[in-house]
Amino acid sequence: MGGLTDGIEDNFARRGTMTDNHVENVIIVGSGPAGDTAALYAARADLRPLVIDGATPGGQLTITTDVENYPGFPESVMGPDLMIKFREQAERFGTRYVTGSVTAVDFSSRPFRLEVDEEDSYYAKTVIISSGATARLLGVPGEAELMGRGVSACATCDGFFFRDKELIVVGGGDTAMEESNFLTKFASKVHVVHRRDQLRASKIMQERSFNNPKIDFIWDTVLEEIHGVDEGEVKSVRLRNVKTGEEVKRPIDGVFMAIGHKPNTEPFKGHLDINENGYIITHDGTKTSVPGVFAGGDVQDWVYRQAVTAAGTGCMAAMDAEHFLTANGEI
């Protein structure tokens, strides 16, 4: 290989790193639909991709119930099952996976360096960032203390534990409606708390929720505090009407947060162009502000945020990385 190879030893010497460190053709950060699709396309291009799977291997779909809008599954598919298929397909063509999260990067020169769990360093000619997004929380009193003990951001993970219980879901978008409908499989009643008097969710998700006899809506209201009993379980919540200011204390068995997500871009701040909401800015497809670094999926998509569009940008990122390596004579 030419191009990059000639300068590797100089780069390593400049960074005080041993020259026998292996340099990957491409490292993919994240293993959701974007990351696994990027891995599939990169592997089929004989790039032998390495995937650092992240804090939530498989991404948000691993905490999603029935996926009804992914092409090829007319009867729907469970999110975790879909992501298992994604990974198996990528592995079939030689993709390798590393368990861990990227905690720091150096994109100042190539090969790029990625630090995993503040311990191990990996080096790559190109990087595809598909680290996705994580659930937003309210930060109200009791939320952190009772997380996992009656407070959750994942209905798929925890719904089973609330059989015949009365629950609150906070939010008004598709995520909140999906979580609410799923929870009715177990709960006796689900109250959707929304700060406005109408939902942001898609029409089909609104209709499904309005027609579910186990779901009702508490409009123009915010959650102010979560109370627990001595054993640490949720006992009640304090709600406030944003129009009247009236506050009520309501007995409840569990609280599910469904108020959106924030992109997982913390390790990349200061290294790439990122917008005011934390999303990586891309241009000409999946190119970032650093040549050789690409991004796909929810980490850079604040408009569509669908599994199928994430997979599409993962494909694009892998092709962009391959074209970049070819243009530089490195493969």
mmCIF file of C-alpha atoms in Angstrom:
data_model
loop_
_atom_site.group_PDB
_atom_site.id
_atom_site.type_symbol
_atom_site.label_atom_id
_atom_site.label_comp_id
_atom_site.label_asym_id
_atom_site.label_seq_id
_atom_site.Cartn_x
_atom_site.Cartn_y
_atom_site.Cartn_z
ATOM 1 C CA MET A 1 0.000 0.000 0.000
ATOM 2 C CA GLY A 2 1.183 3.491 -0.788
ATOM 3 C CA GLY A 3 0.169 6.950 0.356
ATOM 4 C CA LEU A 4 -0.617 6.568 4.036
ATOM 5 C CA THR A 5 1.871 3.740 4.671
ATOM 6 C CA ASP A 6 4.868 5.933 3.885
ATOM 7 C CA GLY A 7 3.958 8.337 6.666
ATOM 8 C CA ILE A 8 2.812 5.910 9.356
ATOM 9 C CA GLU A 9 6.146 5.610 11.129
ATOM 10 C CA ASP A 10 6.561 9.397 11.218
ATOM 11 C CA ASN A 11 3.082 9.816 12.675
ATOM 12 C CA PHE A 12 3.682 7.179 15.329
ATOM 13 C CA ALA A 13 7.024 8.718 16.263
ATOM 14 C CA ARG A 14 5.431 12.138 16.544
ATOM 15 C CA ARG A 15 2.783 10.727 18.879
ATOM 16 C CA GLY A 16 5.225 8.682 20.922
ATOM 17 C CA THR A 17 3.553 5.446 19.823
ATOM 18 C CA MET A 18 5.124 2.124 18.880
ATOM 19 C CA THR A 19 5.423 1.667 15.127
ATOM 20 C CA ASP A 20 4.067 -1.884 15.234
ATOM 21 C CA ASN A 21 0.514 -0.749 16.085
ATOM 22 C CA HIS A 22 -1.897 -2.188 13.556
ATOM 23 C CA VAL A 23 -3.686 0.361 11.375
ATOM 24 C CA GLU A 24 -7.193 -0.583 10.257
ATOM 25 C CA ASN A 25 -8.556 0.387 6.872
ATOM 26 C CA VAL A 26 -11.739 1.565 8.561
ATOM 27 C CA ILE A 27 -13.001 1.698 12.123
ATOM 28 C CA ILE A 28 -16.747 2.054 12.618
ATOM 29 C CA VAL A 29 -17.937 3.648 15.849
ATOM 30 C CA GLY A 30 -21.326 2.248 16.857
ATOM 31 C CA SER A 31 -23.307 -0.849 15.936
ATOM 32 C CA GLY A 32 -26.854 0.257 15.192
ATOM 33 C CA PRO A 33 -28.435 0.108 11.723
ATOM 34 C CA ALA A 34 -25.956 2.687 10.373
ATOM 35 C CA GLY A 35 -22.870 1.059 11.874
ATOM 36 C CA ASP A 36 -23.748 -2.506 10.975
ATOM 37 C CA THR A 37 -24.737 -1.541 7.423
ATOM 38 C CA ALA A 38 -21.480 0.376 7.034
ATOM 39 C CA ALA A 39 -19.685 -2.727 8.290
ATOM 40 C CA LEU A 40 -21.518 -4.953 5.806
ATOM 41 C CA TYR A 41 -20.614 -2.768 2.828
ATOM 42 C CA ALA A 42 -17.046 -2.210 3.999
ATOM 43 C CA ALA A 43 -16.558 -5.941 4.563
ATOM 44 C CA ARG A 44 -17.911 -6.781 1.115
ATOM 45 C CA ALA A 45 -15.406 -4.268 -0.282
ATOM 46 C CA ASP A 46 -12.656 -6.304 1.433
ATOM 47 C CA LEU A 47 -11.771 -3.498 3.871
ATOM 48 C CA ARG A 48 -11.912 -5.826 6.919
ATOM 49 C CA PRO A 49 -13.784 -3.282 9.060
ATOM 50 C CA LEU A 50 -13.478 -3.127 12.824
ATOM 51 C CA VAL A 51 -16.600 -2.078 14.734
ATOM 52 C CA ILE A 52 -16.402 -0.589 18.228
ATOM 53 C CA ASP A 53 -19.912 -1.473 19.306
ATOM 54 C CA GLY A 54 -20.573 1.260 21.894
ATOM 55 C CA ALA A 55 -22.488 1.516 25.149
ATOM 56 C CA THR A 56 -25.639 0.063 23.560
ATOM 57 C CA PRO A 57 -24.611 -2.638 21.071
ATOM 58 C CA GLY A 58 -27.218 -2.710 18.341
ATOM 59 C CA GLY A 59 -28.324 0.843 19.013
ATOM 60 C CA GLN A 60 -31.808 2.090 19.814
ATOM 61 C CA LEU A 61 -33.527 -0.781 18.002
ATOM 62 C CA THR A 62 -32.414 -3.125 20.773
ATOM 63 C CA ILE A 63 -34.817 -1.263 23.069
ATOM 64 C CA THR A 64 -37.616 -1.104 20.487
ATOM 65 C CA THR A 65 -40.617 -3.397 20.270
ATOM 66 C CA ASP A 66 -42.289 -4.317 16.982
ATOM 67 C CA VAL A 67 -40.610 -2.699 13.988
ATOM 68 C CA GLU A 68 -43.322 -2.374 11.372
ATOM 69 C CA ASN A 69 -41.716 -0.015 8.885
ATOM 70 C CA TYR A 70 -38.456 -1.724 7.968
ATOM 71 C CA PRO A 71 -38.629 -3.092 4.393
ATOM 72 C CA GLY A 72 -38.718 -6.846 4.019
ATOM 73 C CA PHE A 73 -40.680 -7.635 7.190
ATOM 74 C CA PRO A 74 -44.385 -7.507 6.291
ATOM 75 C CA GLU A 75 -45.382 -9.104 9.606
ATOM 76 C CA SER A 76 -43.091 -6.768 11.603
ATOM 77 C CA VAL A 77 -39.977 -7.810 13.513
ATOM 78 C CA MET A 78 -38.759 -7.233 17.036
ATOM 79 C CA GLY A 79 -36.031 -4.590 17.204
ATOM 80 C CA PRO A 80 -33.456 -6.798 18.990
ATOM 81 C CA ASP A 81 -34.071 -9.639 16.520
ATOM 82 C CA LEU A 82 -33.543 -7.281 13.590
ATOM 83 C CA MET A 83 -30.228 -6.074 14.993
ATOM 84 C CA ILE A 84 -29.033 -9.651 15.539
ATOM 85 C CA LYS A 85 -29.637 -10.240 11.832
ATOM 86 C CA PHE A 86 -27.754 -7.051 10.951
ATOM 87 C CA ARG A 87 -24.736 -8.146 12.955
ATOM 88 C CA GLU A 88 -24.750 -11.742 11.721
ATOM 89 C CA GLN A 89 -24.810 -10.536 8.132
ATOM 90 C CA ALA A 90 -21.891 -8.168 8.707
ATOM 91 C CA GLU A 91 -19.900 -10.882 10.505
ATOM 92 C CA ARG A 92 -20.532 -13.303 7.657
ATOM 93 C CA PHE A 93 -18.336 -11.120 5.440
ATOM 94 C CA GLY A 94 -15.547 -10.725 7.973
ATOM 95 C CA THR A 95 -16.522 -7.778 10.161
ATOM 96 C CA ARG A 96 -14.847 -7.827 13.587
ATOM 97 C CA TYR A 97 -16.411 -6.346 16.721
ATOM 98 C CA VAL A 98 -14.794 -4.832 19.807
ATOM 99 C CA THR A 99 -16.823 -4.350 22.973
ATOM 100 C CA GLY A 100 -16.387 -0.870 24.418
ATOM 101 C CA SER A 101 -17.017 2.820 23.892
ATOM 102 C CA VAL A 102 -14.851 5.451 22.241
ATOM 103 C CA THR A 103 -13.836 7.926 24.940
ATOM 104 C CA ALA A 104 -11.330 10.117 23.042
ATOM 105 C CA VAL A 105 -10.047 10.650 19.510
ATOM 106 C CA ASP A 106 -7.184 12.298 17.691
ATOM 107 C CA PHE A 107 -8.166 13.369 14.192
ATOM 108 C CA SER A 108 -5.327 15.895 13.823
ATOM 109 C CA SER A 109 -3.334 13.628 11.499
ATOM 110 C CA ARG A 110 -3.550 10.207 9.960
ATOM 111 C CA PRO A 111 -3.679 7.436 10.922
ATOM 112 C CA PHE A 112 -6.483 8.511 13.221
ATOM 113 C CA ARG A 113 -6.353 7.361 16.827
ATOM 114 C CA LEU A 114 -9.387 6.244 18.827
ATOM 115 C CA GLU A 115 -9.229 5.523 22.540
ATOM 116 C CA VAL A 116 -11.633 2.914 23.895
ATOM 117 C CA ASP A 117 -12.770 2.981 27.525
ATOM 118 C CA GLU A 118 -9.815 5.249 28.382
ATOM 119 C CA GLU A 119 -7.484 2.247 28.012
ATOM 120 C CA ASP A 120 -6.883 0.828 24.548
ATOM 121 C CA SER A 121 -5.922 2.760 21.417
ATOM 122 C CA TYR A 122 -6.890 1.789 17.890
ATOM 123 C CA TYR A 123 -5.599 3.340 14.663
ATOM 124 C CA ALA A 124 -7.370 3.718 11.342
ATOM 125 C CA LYS A 125 -6.944 5.178 7.879
ATOM 126 C CA THR A 126 -10.631 6.127 7.848
ATOM 127 C CA VAL A 127 -13.329 6.360 10.509
ATOM 128 C CA ILE A 128 -17.098 6.064 10.214
ATOM 129 C CA ILE A 129 -18.986 7.545 13.162
ATOM 130 C CA SER A 130 -22.392 5.962 13.711
ATOM 131 C CA SER A 131 -22.623 6.287 17.473
ATOM 132 C CA GLY A 132 -26.324 7.124 17.417
ATOM 133 C CA ALA A 133 -28.219 8.906 20.145
ATOM 134 C CA THR A 134 -29.359 8.218 23.711
ATOM 135 C CA ALA A 135 -32.570 8.912 25.570
ATOM 136 C CA ARG A 136 -32.991 12.335 27.125
ATOM 137 C CA LEU A 137 -33.973 12.570 30.778
ATOM 138 C CA LEU A 138 -35.724 15.342 32.667
ATOM 139 C CA GLY A 139 -33.295 15.794 35.532
ATOM 140 C CA VAL A 140 -36.122 16.148 38.062
ATOM 141 C CA PRO A 141 -35.740 15.111 41.720
ATOM 142 C CA GLY A 142 -36.048 11.361 42.149
ATOM 143 C CA GLU A 143 -35.357 10.495 38.512
ATOM 144 C CA ALA A 144 -31.721 9.446 38.893
ATOM 145 C CA GLU A 145 -32.215 7.920 42.339
ATOM 146 C CA LEU A 146 -35.089 5.719 41.160
ATOM 147 C CA MET A 147 -33.733 4.853 37.709
ATOM 148 C CA GLY A 148 -34.088 1.107 37.294
ATOM 149 C CA ARG A 149 -36.374 0.936 40.328
ATOM 150 C CA GLY A 150 -39.549 2.245 38.813
ATOM 151 C CA VAL A 151 -38.107 4.877 36.485
ATOM 152 C CA SER A 152 -37.061 3.767 33.006
ATOM 153 C CA ALA A 153 -36.361 5.033 29.493
ATOM 154 C CA CYS A 154 -36.927 1.628 27.897
ATOM 155 C CA ALA A 155 -40.350 0.020 27.811
ATOM 156 C CA THR A 156 -39.016 -3.050 26.020
ATOM 157 C CA CYS A 157 -36.439 -3.619 28.721
ATOM 158 C CA ASP A 158 -38.637 -3.045 31.752
ATOM 159 C CA GLY A 159 -42.293 -3.286 30.778
ATOM 160 C CA PHE A 160 -42.557 -6.900 31.934
ATOM 161 C CA PHE A 161 -41.901 -5.817 35.524
ATOM 162 C CA PHE A 162 -45.007 -3.610 35.602
ATOM 163 C CA ARG A 163 -47.734 -6.156 35.074
ATOM 164 C CA ASP A 164 -51.091 -4.839 36.362
ATOM 165 C CA LYS A 165 -49.431 -1.566 37.413
ATOM 166 C CA GLU A 166 -50.434 2.030 36.731
ATOM 167 C CA LEU A 167 -47.800 3.971 34.785
ATOM 168 C CA ILE A 168 -46.912 7.392 33.454
ATOM 169 C CA VAL A 169 -45.184 7.997 30.124
ATOM 170 C CA VAL A 170 -43.677 11.457 29.621
ATOM 171 C CA GLY A 171 -43.597 12.736 26.043
ATOM 172 C CA GLY A 172 -45.697 13.480 22.978
ATOM 173 C CA GLY A 173 -43.818 12.089 19.984
ATOM 174 C CA ASP A 174 -43.706 8.737 18.214
ATOM 175 C CA THR A 175 -41.403 7.299 20.866
ATOM 176 C CA ALA A 176 -43.850 8.159 23.639
ATOM 177 C CA MET A 177 -46.767 6.645 21.725
ATOM 178 C CA GLU A 178 -44.849 3.492 20.904
ATOM 179 C CA GLU A 179 -43.743 3.095 24.515
ATOM 180 C CA SER A 180 -47.270 3.707 25.791
ATOM 181 C CA ASN A 181 -48.878 1.166 23.491
ATOM 182 C CA PHE A 182 -46.263 -1.436 24.324
ATOM 183 C CA LEU A 183 -46.693 -0.901 28.055
ATOM 184 C CA THR A 184 -50.428 -1.581 27.829
ATOM 185 C CA LYS A 185 -49.517 -5.220 27.219
ATOM 186 C CA PHE A 186 -48.589 -5.331 30.902
ATOM 187 C CA ALA A 187 -49.919 -2.277 32.719
ATOM 188 C CA SER A 188 -53.473 -1.757 33.913
ATOM 189 C CA LYS A 189 -53.373 1.897 32.845
ATOM 190 C CA VAL A 190 -50.941 4.239 31.081
ATOM 191 C CA HIS A 191 -51.186 8.015 31.536
ATOM 192 C CA VAL A 192 -49.362 10.084 28.913
ATOM 193 C CA VAL A 193 -48.097 13.345 30.414
ATOM 194 C CA HIS A 194 -47.471 16.000 27.763
ATOM 195 C CA ARG A 195 -46.554 19.654 28.227
ATOM 196 C CA ARG A 196 -48.743 20.740 25.276
ATOM 197 C CA ASP A 197 -52.387 20.192 24.311
ATOM 198 C CA GLN A 198 -51.593 18.183 21.178
ATOM 199 C CA LEU A 199 -49.142 15.464 20.191
ATOM 200 C CA ARG A 200 -46.126 15.679 17.902
ATOM 201 C CA ALA A 201 -46.448 12.011 16.977
ATOM 202 C CA SER A 202 -47.298 10.807 13.477
ATOM 203 C CA LYS A 203 -50.983 10.440 12.616
ATOM 204 C CA ILE A 204 -50.959 6.650 12.696
ATOM 205 C CA MET A 205 -49.297 6.571 16.123
ATOM 206 C CA GLN A 206 -51.746 9.152 17.471
ATOM 207 C CA GLU A 207 -54.729 7.161 16.238
ATOM 208 C CA ARG A 208 -53.360 3.968 17.727
ATOM 209 C CA SER A 209 -52.888 5.635 21.113
ATOM 210 C CA PHE A 210 -56.230 7.468 21.150
ATOM 211 C CA ASN A 211 -57.980 4.196 20.323
ATOM 212 C CA ASN A 212 -56.239 2.232 23.058
ATOM 213 C CA PRO A 213 -58.640 1.996 26.020
ATOM 214 C CA LYS A 214 -55.745 1.639 28.466
ATOM 215 C CA ILE A 215 -54.187 4.984 27.498
ATOM 216 C CA ASP A 216 -55.328 8.413 28.627
ATOM 217 C CA PHE A 217 -53.723 11.841 28.322
ATOM 218 C CA ILE A 218 -52.808 14.486 30.877
ATOM 219 C CA TRP A 219 -52.430 17.620 28.757
ATOM 220 C CA ASP A 220 -50.509 20.858 29.415
ATOM 221 C CA THR A 221 -48.668 19.176 32.255
ATOM 222 C CA VAL A 222 -45.061 18.576 33.278
ATOM 223 C CA LEU A 223 -43.516 16.121 35.702
ATOM 224 C CA GLU A 224 -41.842 17.998 38.551
ATOM 225 C CA GLU A 225 -40.759 15.267 40.971
ATOM 226 C CA ILE A 226 -40.789 11.492 41.482
ATOM 227 C CA HIS A 227 -41.276 10.071 44.965
ATOM 228 C CA GLY A 228 -40.247 6.628 46.170
ATOM 229 C CA VAL A 229 -40.819 4.435 49.209
ATOM 230 C CA ASP A 230 -38.122 3.182 51.572
ATOM 231 C CA GLU A 231 -37.361 0.168 49.367
ATOM 232 C CA GLY A 232 -36.573 2.530 46.511
ATOM 233 C CA GLU A 233 -39.641 1.872 44.370
ATOM 234 C CA VAL A 234 -41.706 4.612 42.753
ATOM 235 C CA LYS A 235 -44.681 5.603 44.901
ATOM 236 C CA SER A 236 -46.027 8.846 43.412
ATOM 237 C CA VAL A 237 -45.250 11.862 41.242
ATOM 238 C CA ARG A 238 -45.810 15.600 41.486
ATOM 239 C CA LEU A 239 -47.351 17.100 38.352
ATOM 240 C CA ARG A 240 -47.801 20.768 37.424
ATOM 241 C CA ASN A 241 -50.219 22.241 34.917
ATOM 242 C CA VAL A 242 -48.234 24.739 32.829
ATOM 243 C CA LYS A 243 -51.284 26.930 32.147
ATOM 244 C CA THR A 244 -52.826 27.155 35.604
ATOM 245 C CA GLY A 245 -49.778 26.427 37.752
ATOM 246 C CA GLU A 246 -51.831 23.925 39.756
ATOM 247 C CA GLU A 247 -49.815 21.062 41.249
ATOM 248 C CA VAL A 248 -51.089 17.626 42.172
ATOM 249 C CA LYS A 249 -49.491 14.607 43.800
ATOM 250 C CA ARG A 250 -50.537 11.456 41.991
ATOM 251 C CA PRO A 251 -49.986 7.857 43.152
ATOM 252 C CA ILE A 252 -48.202 5.856 40.435
ATOM 253 C CA ASP A 253 -46.221 2.635 40.129
ATOM 254 C CA GLY A 254 -43.718 3.593 37.440
ATOM 255 C CA VAL A 255 -42.490 6.386 35.183
ATOM 256 C CA PHE A 256 -41.170 5.996 31.637
ATOM 257 C CA MET A 257 -39.248 8.837 29.968
ATOM 258 C CA ALA A 258 -39.897 9.232 26.232
ATOM 259 C CA ILE A 259 -38.823 12.804 25.488
ATOM 260 C CA GLY A 260 -36.397 12.293 22.674
ATOM 261 C CA HIS A 261 -32.702 11.642 22.305
ATOM 262 C CA LYS A 262 -29.388 13.438 22.143
ATOM 263 C CA PRO A 263 -26.614 12.496 19.690
ATOM 264 C CA ASN A 264 -23.634 10.648 21.144
ATOM 265 C CA THR A 265 -20.986 13.084 19.982
ATOM 266 C CA GLU A 266 -19.151 13.958 23.192
ATOM 267 C CA PRO A 267 -15.792 12.366 22.210
ATOM 268 C CA PHE A 268 -15.844 14.208 18.873
ATOM 269 C CA LYS A 269 -16.494 17.754 20.094
ATOM 270 C CA GLY A 270 -13.593 19.997 19.201
ATOM 271 C CA HIS A 271 -12.457 17.552 16.532
ATOM 272 C CA LEU A 272 -15.331 17.838 14.036
ATOM 273 C CA ASP A 273 -17.873 20.465 13.055
ATOM 274 C CA ILE A 274 -20.940 19.881 15.237
ATOM 275 C CA ASN A 275 -24.132 21.961 15.236
ATOM 276 C CA GLU A 276 -25.759 23.694 18.187
ATOM 277 C CA ASN A 277 -27.862 20.618 18.983
ATOM 278 C CA GLY A 278 -24.840 18.332 19.075
ATOM 279 C CA TYR A 279 -25.217 16.634 15.698
ATOM 280 C CA ILE A 280 -22.219 16.042 13.440
ATOM 281 C CA ILE A 281 -22.408 18.197 10.320
ATOM 282 C CA THR A 282 -21.901 16.295 7.058
ATOM 283 C CA HIS A 283 -21.660 17.415 3.433
ATOM 284 C CA ASP A 284 -21.400 15.753 0.022
ATOM 285 C CA GLY A 285 -22.949 12.616 1.420
ATOM 286 C CA THR A 286 -21.404 11.546 4.709
ATOM 287 C CA LYS A 287 -18.190 13.565 4.750
ATOM 288 C CA THR A 288 -17.376 15.437 7.952
ATOM 289 C CA SER A 289 -15.114 18.458 8.358
ATOM 290 C CA VAL A 290 -12.084 16.112 8.592
ATOM 291 C CA PRO A 291 -11.135 14.301 5.360
ATOM 292 C CA GLY A 292 -11.256 10.566 5.949
ATOM 293 C CA VAL A 293 -13.829 10.779 8.745
ATOM 294 C CA PHE A 294 -17.448 10.055 7.825
ATOM 295 C CA ALA A 295 -20.712 9.951 9.769
ATOM 296 C CA GLY A 296 -24.081 8.250 9.354
ATOM 297 C CA GLY A 297 -27.273 7.553 11.233
ATOM 298 C CA ASP A 298 -28.810 9.429 14.140
ATOM 299 C CA VAL A 299 -25.502 11.003 15.106
ATOM 300 C CA GLN A 300 -25.852 13.283 12.075
ATOM 301 C CA ASP A 301 -29.511 12.978 11.082
ATOM 302 C CA TRP A 302 -31.849 15.240 13.057
ATOM 303 C CA VAL A 303 -34.601 15.162 10.421
ATOM 304 C CA TYR A 304 -35.578 11.596 9.525
ATOM 305 C CA ARG A 305 -34.130 9.476 12.352
ATOM 306 C CA GLN A 306 -35.453 6.163 11.020
ATOM 307 C CA ALA A 307 -33.794 2.757 10.972
ATOM 308 C CA VAL A 308 -34.030 2.550 7.194
ATOM 309 C CA THR A 309 -32.484 5.996 6.660
ATOM 310 C CA ALA A 310 -29.756 5.193 9.180
ATOM 311 C CA ALA A 311 -28.947 2.024 7.274
ATOM 312 C CA GLY A 312 -28.880 4.032 4.043
ATOM 313 C CA THR A 313 -26.365 6.526 5.403
ATOM 314 C CA GLY A 314 -24.296 3.639 6.765
ATOM 315 C CA CYS A 315 -24.090 2.256 3.232
ATOM 316 C CA MET A 316 -23.150 5.702 1.928
ATOM 317 C CA ALA A 317 -20.439 6.150 4.570
ATOM 318 C CA ALA A 318 -18.828 2.811 3.719
ATOM 319 C CA MET A 319 -18.814 3.668 0.027
ATOM 320 C CA ASP A 320 -17.422 7.135 0.754
ATOM 321 C CA ALA A 321 -14.651 5.611 2.874
ATOM 322 C CA GLU A 322 -13.792 3.120 0.136
ATOM 323 C CA HIS A 323 -13.671 5.887 -2.471
ATOM 324 C CA PHE A 324 -11.447 7.973 -0.197
ATOM 325 C CA LEU A 325 -8.977 5.121 0.309
ATOM 326 C CA THR A 326 -8.957 4.319 -3.415
ATOM 327 C CA ALA A 327 -8.410 7.947 -4.390
ATOM 328 C CA ASN A 328 -5.426 8.101 -2.023
ATOM 329 C CA GLY A 329 -3.955 4.856 -3.345
ATOM 330 C CA GLU A 330 -4.285 3.152 0.042
ATOM 331 C CA ILE A 331 -6.175 0.050 -1.073
#
